[in-house]
PDB file of C-alpha atoms in Angstrom:
ATOM      1  CA  UNK A   1      35.618 -27.675 -53.316  1.00  0.00           C
ATOM      2  CA  UNK A   2      37.131 -25.286 -55.865  1.00  0.00           C
ATOM      3  CA  UNK A   3      35.649 -25.214 -59.308  1.00  0.00           C
ATOM      4  CA  UNK A   4      33.385 -23.594 -61.846  1.00  0.00           C
ATOM      5  CA  UNK A   5      29.625 -23.604 -61.468  1.00  0.00           C
ATOM      6  CA  UNK A   6      27.316 -23.016 -64.398  1.00  0.00           C
ATOM      7  CA  UNK A   7      23.569 -22.574 -64.092  1.00  0.00           C
ATOM      8  CA  UNK A   8      21.061 -23.521 -65.174  1.00  0.00           C
ATOM      9  CA  UNK A   9      22.053 -26.883 -66.614  1.00  0.00           C
ATOM     10  CA  UNK A  10      19.061 -26.884 -68.985  1.00  0.00           C
ATOM     11  CA  UNK A  11      17.182 -23.849 -70.224  1.00  0.00           C
ATOM     12  CA  UNK A  12      14.317 -23.402 -72.643  1.00  0.00           C
ATOM     13  CA  UNK A  13      13.588 -20.095 -74.284  1.00  0.00           C
ATOM     14  CA  UNK A  14      10.978 -18.758 -76.635  1.00  0.00           C
ATOM     15  CA  UNK A  15      12.107 -16.936 -79.739  1.00  0.00           C
ATOM     16  CA  UNK A  16      12.624 -13.228 -79.133  1.00  0.00           C
ATOM     17  CA  UNK A  17      13.553 -13.595 -75.470  1.00  0.00           C
ATOM     18  CA  UNK A  18      16.903 -12.753 -73.925  1.00  0.00           C
ATOM     19  CA  UNK A  19      18.368 -15.281 -71.511  1.00  0.00           C
ATOM     20  CA  UNK A  20      21.335 -15.069 -69.127  1.00  0.00           C
ATOM     21  CA  UNK A  21      23.612 -18.001 -68.297  1.00  0.00           C
ATOM     22  CA  UNK A  22      25.473 -17.844 -65.012  1.00  0.00           C
ATOM     23  CA  UNK A  23      29.134 -18.766 -64.503  1.00  0.00           C
ATOM     24  CA  UNK A  24      30.858 -18.531 -61.113  1.00  0.00           C
ATOM     25  CA  UNK A  25      34.371 -19.676 -60.169  1.00  0.00           C
ATOM     26  CA  UNK A  26      36.117 -19.914 -56.815  1.00  0.00           C
ATOM     27  CA  UNK A  27      39.543 -20.792 -58.197  1.00  0.00           C
ATOM     28  CA  UNK A  28      40.804 -17.186 -58.022  1.00  0.00           C
ATOM     29  CA  UNK A  29      41.543 -17.325 -61.754  1.00  0.00           C
ATOM     30  CA  UNK A  30      42.053 -14.080 -63.610  1.00  0.00           C
ATOM     31  CA  UNK A  31      40.733 -15.155 -67.008  1.00  0.00           C
ATOM     32  CA  UNK A  32      37.289 -16.457 -67.899  1.00  0.00           C
ATOM     33  CA  UNK A  33      35.866 -17.660 -71.215  1.00  0.00           C
ATOM     34  CA  UNK A  34      32.601 -18.603 -72.884  1.00  0.00           C
ATOM     35  CA  UNK A  35      32.531 -21.255 -75.606  1.00  0.00           C
ATOM     36  CA  UNK A  36      29.683 -22.536 -77.716  1.00  0.00           C
ATOM     37  CA  UNK A  37      29.586 -26.217 -78.714  1.00  0.00           C
ATOM     38  CA  UNK A  38      27.594 -27.524 -81.673  1.00  0.00           C
ATOM     39  CA  UNK A  39      27.711 -31.076 -83.028  1.00  0.00           C
ATOM     40  CA  UNK A  40      30.502 -31.499 -85.546  1.00  0.00           C
ATOM     41  CA  UNK A  41      31.882 -27.991 -84.991  1.00  0.00           C
ATOM     42  CA  UNK A  42      33.881 -28.338 -81.826  1.00  0.00           C
ATOM     43  CA  UNK A  43      34.183 -25.368 -79.490  1.00  0.00           C
ATOM     44  CA  UNK A  44      33.945 -21.787 -80.688  1.00  0.00           C
ATOM     45  CA  UNK A  45      34.963 -18.838 -78.522  1.00  0.00           C
ATOM     46  CA  UNK A  46      32.257 -16.261 -77.832  1.00  0.00           C
ATOM     47  CA  UNK A  47      33.848 -13.841 -75.333  1.00  0.00           C
ATOM     48  CA  UNK A  48      36.727 -13.836 -72.900  1.00  0.00           C
ATOM     49  CA  UNK A  49      37.926 -11.651 -70.064  1.00  0.00           C
ATOM     50  CA  UNK A  50      41.362 -11.362 -68.480  1.00  0.00           C
ATOM     51  CA  UNK A  51      40.539  -8.781 -65.837  1.00  0.00           C
ATOM     52  CA  UNK A  52      37.549  -7.305 -64.054  1.00  0.00           C
ATOM     53  CA  UNK A  53      35.602  -4.725 -66.073  1.00  0.00           C
ATOM     54  CA  UNK A  54      37.295  -5.722 -69.323  1.00  0.00           C
ATOM     55  CA  UNK A  55      36.426  -8.335 -71.949  1.00  0.00           C
ATOM     56  CA  UNK A  56      37.131  -9.111 -75.602  1.00  0.00           C
ATOM     57  CA  UNK A  57      35.089 -10.577 -78.416  1.00  0.00           C
ATOM     58  CA  UNK A  58      35.903 -14.045 -79.602  1.00  0.00           C
ATOM     59  CA  UNK A  59      35.141 -15.561 -82.977  1.00  0.00           C
ATOM     60  CA  UNK A  60      31.333 -15.602 -82.727  1.00  0.00           C
ATOM     61  CA  UNK A  61      30.354 -12.686 -80.435  1.00  0.00           C
ATOM     62  CA  UNK A  62      27.407 -11.416 -82.499  1.00  0.00           C
ATOM     63  CA  UNK A  63      24.124 -11.783 -80.618  1.00  0.00           C
ATOM     64  CA  UNK A  64      25.820 -12.273 -77.251  1.00  0.00           C
ATOM     65  CA  UNK A  65      26.839  -9.950 -74.421  1.00  0.00           C
ATOM     66  CA  UNK A  66      28.858 -10.393 -71.223  1.00  0.00           C
ATOM     67  CA  UNK A  67      29.895  -8.497 -68.114  1.00  0.00           C
ATOM     68  CA  UNK A  68      32.745  -8.941 -65.642  1.00  0.00           C
ATOM     69  CA  UNK A  69      31.890  -6.879 -62.580  1.00  0.00           C
ATOM     70  CA  UNK A  70      33.503  -9.340 -60.175  1.00  0.00           C
ATOM     71  CA  UNK A  71      36.504 -11.608 -60.592  1.00  0.00           C
ATOM     72  CA  UNK A  72      34.409 -14.652 -59.695  1.00  0.00           C
ATOM     73  CA  UNK A  73      31.547 -14.070 -62.115  1.00  0.00           C
ATOM     74  CA  UNK A  74      31.209 -13.909 -65.914  1.00  0.00           C
ATOM     75  CA  UNK A  75      27.552 -14.137 -66.998  1.00  0.00           C
ATOM     76  CA  UNK A  76      26.616 -14.566 -70.653  1.00  0.00           C
ATOM     77  CA  UNK A  77      23.438 -13.078 -72.130  1.00  0.00           C
ATOM     78  CA  UNK A  78      22.071 -14.662 -75.279  1.00  0.00           C
ATOM     79  CA  UNK A  79      20.058 -11.927 -76.923  1.00  0.00           C
ATOM     80  CA  UNK A  80      17.188 -12.122 -79.366  1.00  0.00           C
ATOM     81  CA  UNK A  81      19.645 -11.003 -82.057  1.00  0.00           C
ATOM     82  CA  UNK A  82      21.372 -14.408 -81.941  1.00  0.00           C
ATOM     83  CA  UNK A  83      19.815 -16.178 -84.892  1.00  0.00           C
ATOM     84  CA  UNK A  84      20.512 -19.767 -83.890  1.00  0.00           C
ATOM     85  CA  UNK A  85      21.012 -19.919 -80.125  1.00  0.00           C
ATOM     86  CA  UNK A  86      20.218 -23.582 -79.498  1.00  0.00           C
ATOM     87  CA  UNK A  87      23.537 -25.051 -78.356  1.00  0.00           C
ATOM     88  CA  UNK A  88      25.624 -26.284 -75.434  1.00  0.00           C
ATOM     89  CA  UNK A  89      27.438 -23.415 -73.701  1.00  0.00           C
ATOM     90  CA  UNK A  90      30.646 -23.948 -71.756  1.00  0.00           C
ATOM     91  CA  UNK A  91      32.289 -21.547 -69.336  1.00  0.00           C
ATOM     92  CA  UNK A  92      35.969 -21.891 -68.472  1.00  0.00           C
ATOM     93  CA  UNK A  93      38.613 -20.139 -66.430  1.00  0.00           C
ATOM     94  CA  UNK A  94      42.379 -20.124 -66.320  1.00  0.00           C
ATOM     95  CA  UNK A  95      45.458 -18.781 -64.657  1.00  0.00           C
ATOM     96  CA  UNK A  96      47.476 -16.550 -66.953  1.00  0.00           C
ATOM     97  CA  UNK A  97      51.265 -16.840 -66.960  1.00  0.00           C
ATOM     98  CA  UNK A  98      51.982 -13.444 -68.394  1.00  0.00           C
ATOM     99  CA  UNK A  99      49.670 -13.494 -71.404  1.00  0.00           C
ATOM    100  CA  UNK A 100      49.823 -17.258 -71.946  1.00  0.00           C
ATOM    101  CA  UNK A 101      46.991 -19.566 -70.920  1.00  0.00           C
ATOM    102  CA  UNK A 102      48.258 -23.036 -70.088  1.00  0.00           C
ATOM    103  CA  UNK A 103      45.145 -24.865 -68.973  1.00  0.00           C
ATOM    104  CA  UNK A 104      41.422 -24.223 -69.014  1.00  0.00           C
ATOM    105  CA  UNK A 105      39.109 -25.445 -66.260  1.00  0.00           C
ATOM    106  CA  UNK A 106      35.577 -26.023 -67.506  1.00  0.00           C
ATOM    107  CA  UNK A 107      32.153 -25.980 -65.924  1.00  0.00           C
ATOM    108  CA  UNK A 108      29.575 -28.692 -66.586  1.00  0.00           C
ATOM    109  CA  UNK A 109      27.862 -26.672 -69.288  1.00  0.00           C
ATOM    110  CA  UNK A 110      24.416 -25.197 -69.932  1.00  0.00           C
ATOM    111  CA  UNK A 111      22.177 -26.565 -72.659  1.00  0.00           C
ATOM    112  CA  UNK A 112      19.944 -23.888 -74.205  1.00  0.00           C
ATOM    113  CA  UNK A 113      17.016 -24.858 -76.389  1.00  0.00           C
ATOM    114  CA  UNK A 114      14.934 -22.324 -78.256  1.00  0.00           C
ATOM    115  CA  UNK A 115      11.339 -23.420 -78.733  1.00  0.00           C
TER     116      UNK A 115
ATOM    117  CA  UNK B   1      46.407 -18.055 -88.749  1.00  0.00           C
ATOM    118  CA  UNK B   2      46.534 -20.617 -85.970  1.00  0.00           C
ATOM    119  CA  UNK B   3      44.343 -23.677 -86.368  1.00  0.00           C
ATOM    120  CA  UNK B   4      43.939 -27.306 -85.318  1.00  0.00           C
ATOM    121  CA  UNK B   5      42.827 -30.213 -87.492  1.00  0.00           C
ATOM    122  CA  UNK B   6      41.943 -33.568 -85.998  1.00  0.00           C
ATOM    123  CA  UNK B   7      40.652 -36.758 -87.509  1.00  0.00           C
ATOM    124  CA  UNK B   8      36.924 -37.114 -87.870  1.00  0.00           C
ATOM    125  CA  UNK B   9      35.037 -39.696 -85.920  1.00  0.00           C
ATOM    126  CA  UNK B  10      33.472 -41.675 -84.750  1.00  0.00           C
ATOM    127  CA  UNK B  11      36.277 -44.078 -83.967  1.00  0.00           C
ATOM    128  CA  UNK B  12      34.921 -47.440 -82.873  1.00  0.00           C
ATOM    129  CA  UNK B  13      37.267 -49.933 -81.213  1.00  0.00           C
ATOM    130  CA  UNK B  14      37.035 -53.132 -79.265  1.00  0.00           C
ATOM    131  CA  UNK B  15      38.277 -53.192 -75.686  1.00  0.00           C
ATOM    132  CA  UNK B  16      42.078 -53.592 -75.415  1.00  0.00           C
ATOM    133  CA  UNK B  17      42.661 -52.290 -78.957  1.00  0.00           C
ATOM    134  CA  UNK B  18      45.339 -49.691 -79.761  1.00  0.00           C
ATOM    135  CA  UNK B  19      44.121 -46.120 -80.188  1.00  0.00           C
ATOM    136  CA  UNK B  20      45.479 -43.309 -82.336  1.00  0.00           C
ATOM    137  CA  UNK B  21      43.665 -40.021 -82.864  1.00  0.00           C
ATOM    138  CA  UNK B  22      45.520 -37.746 -85.255  1.00  0.00           C
ATOM    139  CA  UNK B  23      45.968 -34.024 -84.623  1.00  0.00           C
ATOM    140  CA  UNK B  24      47.922 -31.559 -86.737  1.00  0.00           C
ATOM    141  CA  UNK B  25      48.273 -27.847 -86.219  1.00  0.00           C
ATOM    142  CA  UNK B  26      49.180 -24.597 -87.915  1.00  0.00           C
ATOM    143  CA  UNK B  27      50.678 -21.918 -85.718  1.00  0.00           C
ATOM    144  CA  UNK B  28      52.959 -18.935 -85.605  1.00  0.00           C
ATOM    145  CA  UNK B  29      55.463 -18.948 -82.820  1.00  0.00           C
ATOM    146  CA  UNK B  30      55.605 -21.778 -80.292  1.00  0.00           C
ATOM    147  CA  UNK B  31      52.175 -22.687 -78.955  1.00  0.00           C
ATOM    148  CA  UNK B  32      51.436 -25.127 -76.171  1.00  0.00           C
ATOM    149  CA  UNK B  33      49.422 -28.183 -77.236  1.00  0.00           C
ATOM    150  CA  UNK B  34      46.669 -29.943 -75.313  1.00  0.00           C
ATOM    151  CA  UNK B  35      44.308 -32.901 -75.362  1.00  0.00           C
ATOM    152  CA  UNK B  36      41.000 -32.499 -73.554  1.00  0.00           C
ATOM    153  CA  UNK B  37      38.372 -35.178 -72.942  1.00  0.00           C
ATOM    154  CA  UNK B  38      34.613 -34.714 -72.650  1.00  0.00           C
ATOM    155  CA  UNK B  39      32.473 -37.478 -71.141  1.00  0.00           C
ATOM    156  CA  UNK B  40      28.762 -37.510 -72.033  1.00  0.00           C
ATOM    157  CA  UNK B  41      26.840 -34.552 -70.611  1.00  0.00           C
ATOM    158  CA  UNK B  42      29.884 -33.015 -68.960  1.00  0.00           C
ATOM    159  CA  UNK B  43      32.350 -30.213 -69.510  1.00  0.00           C
ATOM    160  CA  UNK B  44      35.886 -30.751 -70.779  1.00  0.00           C
ATOM    161  CA  UNK B  45      38.786 -31.977 -68.666  1.00  0.00           C
ATOM    162  CA  UNK B  46      42.471 -31.611 -69.428  1.00  0.00           C
ATOM    163  CA  UNK B  47      43.913 -35.007 -70.346  1.00  0.00           C
ATOM    164  CA  UNK B  48      47.513 -34.053 -71.120  1.00  0.00           C
ATOM    165  CA  UNK B  49      49.640 -31.247 -72.485  1.00  0.00           C
ATOM    166  CA  UNK B  50      53.056 -30.392 -73.933  1.00  0.00           C
ATOM    167  CA  UNK B  51      54.629 -26.967 -73.962  1.00  0.00           C
ATOM    168  CA  UNK B  52      57.629 -27.346 -76.270  1.00  0.00           C
ATOM    169  CA  UNK B  53      58.944 -29.434 -79.142  1.00  0.00           C
ATOM    170  CA  UNK B  54      59.696 -33.102 -78.364  1.00  0.00           C
ATOM    171  CA  UNK B  55      57.837 -32.947 -75.035  1.00  0.00           C
ATOM    172  CA  UNK B  56      55.668 -35.969 -74.321  1.00  0.00           C
ATOM    173  CA  UNK B  57      52.492 -35.487 -72.336  1.00  0.00           C
ATOM    174  CA  UNK B  58      51.022 -38.519 -70.595  1.00  0.00           C
ATOM    175  CA  UNK B  59      48.112 -39.312 -68.288  1.00  0.00           C
ATOM    176  CA  UNK B  60      45.863 -42.333 -67.565  1.00  0.00           C
ATOM    177  CA  UNK B  61      47.727 -44.428 -70.151  1.00  0.00           C
ATOM    178  CA  UNK B  62      47.325 -41.829 -72.904  1.00  0.00           C
ATOM    179  CA  UNK B  63      50.368 -40.229 -74.548  1.00  0.00           C
ATOM    180  CA  UNK B  64      51.068 -37.536 -77.142  1.00  0.00           C
ATOM    181  CA  UNK B  65      54.373 -36.116 -78.389  1.00  0.00           C
ATOM    182  CA  UNK B  66      54.808 -32.538 -79.604  1.00  0.00           C
ATOM    183  CA  UNK B  67      56.393 -32.960 -83.073  1.00  0.00           C
ATOM    184  CA  UNK B  68      57.378 -29.612 -84.536  1.00  0.00           C
ATOM    185  CA  UNK B  69      58.825 -31.106 -87.736  1.00  0.00           C
ATOM    186  CA  UNK B  70      55.473 -32.660 -88.666  1.00  0.00           C
ATOM    187  CA  UNK B  71      53.341 -30.118 -86.735  1.00  0.00           C
ATOM    188  CA  UNK B  72      51.522 -32.976 -85.049  1.00  0.00           C
ATOM    189  CA  UNK B  73      50.329 -34.008 -81.592  1.00  0.00           C
ATOM    190  CA  UNK B  74      48.722 -37.417 -82.077  1.00  0.00           C
ATOM    191  CA  UNK B  75      46.973 -39.059 -79.121  1.00  0.00           C
ATOM    192  CA  UNK B  76      47.747 -42.738 -78.433  1.00  0.00           C
ATOM    193  CA  UNK B  77      46.795 -45.396 -75.936  1.00  0.00           C
ATOM    194  CA  UNK B  78      47.999 -48.961 -75.983  1.00  0.00           C
ATOM    195  CA  UNK B  79      44.863 -50.658 -74.656  1.00  0.00           C
ATOM    196  CA  UNK B  80      41.541 -48.830 -74.504  1.00  0.00           C
ATOM    197  CA  UNK B  81      38.737 -49.573 -72.064  1.00  0.00           C
ATOM    198  CA  UNK B  82      34.984 -49.053 -72.306  1.00  0.00           C
ATOM    199  CA  UNK B  83      35.367 -46.223 -69.801  1.00  0.00           C
ATOM    200  CA  UNK B  84      37.531 -44.321 -72.338  1.00  0.00           C
ATOM    201  CA  UNK B  85      34.467 -43.735 -74.517  1.00  0.00           C
ATOM    202  CA  UNK B  86      34.218 -39.953 -74.845  1.00  0.00           C
ATOM    203  CA  UNK B  87      34.909 -37.047 -77.185  1.00  0.00           C
ATOM    204  CA  UNK B  88      38.568 -36.025 -77.441  1.00  0.00           C
ATOM    205  CA  UNK B  89      39.626 -32.500 -78.394  1.00  0.00           C
ATOM    206  CA  UNK B  90      43.036 -31.345 -79.542  1.00  0.00           C
ATOM    207  CA  UNK B  91      43.824 -27.694 -78.779  1.00  0.00           C
ATOM    208  CA  UNK B  92      46.578 -25.124 -78.974  1.00  0.00           C
ATOM    209  CA  UNK B  93      47.191 -21.860 -77.195  1.00  0.00           C
ATOM    210  CA  UNK B  94      47.039 -18.673 -79.237  1.00  0.00           C
ATOM    211  CA  UNK B  95      44.644 -16.626 -81.389  1.00  0.00           C
ATOM    212  CA  UNK B  96      43.812 -17.428 -85.014  1.00  0.00           C
ATOM    213  CA  UNK B  97      46.013 -14.591 -86.188  1.00  0.00           C
ATOM    214  CA  UNK B  98      49.015 -15.471 -84.093  1.00  0.00           C
ATOM    215  CA  UNK B  99      50.513 -13.231 -81.450  1.00  0.00           C
ATOM    216  CA  UNK B 100      49.392 -13.409 -77.831  1.00  0.00           C
ATOM    217  CA  UNK B 101      48.582 -16.790 -76.358  1.00  0.00           C
ATOM    218  CA  UNK B 102      45.760 -15.882 -74.013  1.00  0.00           C
ATOM    219  CA  UNK B 103      43.163 -18.310 -75.367  1.00  0.00           C
ATOM    220  CA  UNK B 104      42.877 -21.863 -76.662  1.00  0.00           C
ATOM    221  CA  UNK B 105      41.840 -22.914 -80.168  1.00  0.00           C
ATOM    222  CA  UNK B 106      40.102 -26.288 -80.334  1.00  0.00           C
ATOM    223  CA  UNK B 107      39.744 -28.908 -83.014  1.00  0.00           C
ATOM    224  CA  UNK B 108      36.311 -30.263 -83.907  1.00  0.00           C
ATOM    225  CA  UNK B 109      36.573 -33.234 -81.562  1.00  0.00           C
ATOM    226  CA  UNK B 110      36.727 -36.984 -82.203  1.00  0.00           C
ATOM    227  CA  UNK B 111      34.143 -39.319 -80.726  1.00  0.00           C
ATOM    228  CA  UNK B 112      35.634 -42.573 -79.439  1.00  0.00           C
ATOM    229  CA  UNK B 113      33.327 -45.522 -78.799  1.00  0.00           C
ATOM    230  CA  UNK B 114      34.868 -48.587 -77.152  1.00  0.00           C
ATOM    231  CA  UNK B 115      32.865 -51.793 -77.286  1.00  0.00           C
ATOM    232  CA  UNK B 116      33.251 -54.633 -74.755  1.00  0.00           C
TER     233      UNK B 116
END
C-alpha cells in the first residue's frame, strides 16, 4: 500500500544526545515536510523539501537538521542544540501543482521524550 | 502575513448534536483552505478542502464553505457521532509572509469530544 512510514513510533533520549527520526514515502511525491506538534500550539513547520538535495527552513528550524538524498526519504535529526525537544513529530508529503501544495499526506508520527 | 485562527476547545457535545467549529484566516492572494482531522495517537487526515471563494467542501457529513467576504471556513456537521471525537485543524496554503503556496499553515486545533 502507498503511504508514509515514520519510525520509530516512540523514542526516548537522554539530554545531550542527537537522535534521527526516519520518514519514508512511496507515493512518488516531490515535496516532504516535518512538523512539530505540542499541546495547545497546533503544528509548526520545521523543514521542508521540494526536490532532492534541496530543503528550506520552516518556522522553528533551530536545533534541527535534515537531508534529502533520495526522493523517498527525508530524515530529521534532533540535535542537542534543541532546547526543548520533547514533542510529537509528524512527517508529510505532497504533490506540487506548480508551486502550490493542495493536500498533505501524513505519517503516523513519532513521539520523542527527553529524559 | 498569512495565519489561521480557530476556536479553542475542547468542544463537548452529546451524540446527534449540531457541530460548528469556527475558523477565520488572514491571507494575501487566494489560498486554498482545508480541514484536517487527527484521531488519538495518529497522524492527520484530510477531511475536506475548498480552493476558491464560495466553494463548499464536504465529506463524511462534514461541510465547510469558503467565505472570502468574512474570511472564514467554519466546519459544520448536522449530527455528530461518538466516532467523530478527534482534534480538528483548519489550514491554508501559503507562507506566513504571503507569496508562494508551497506549504500549509495550521491553526492550533480544536478537540471535539462527543458523549453517548
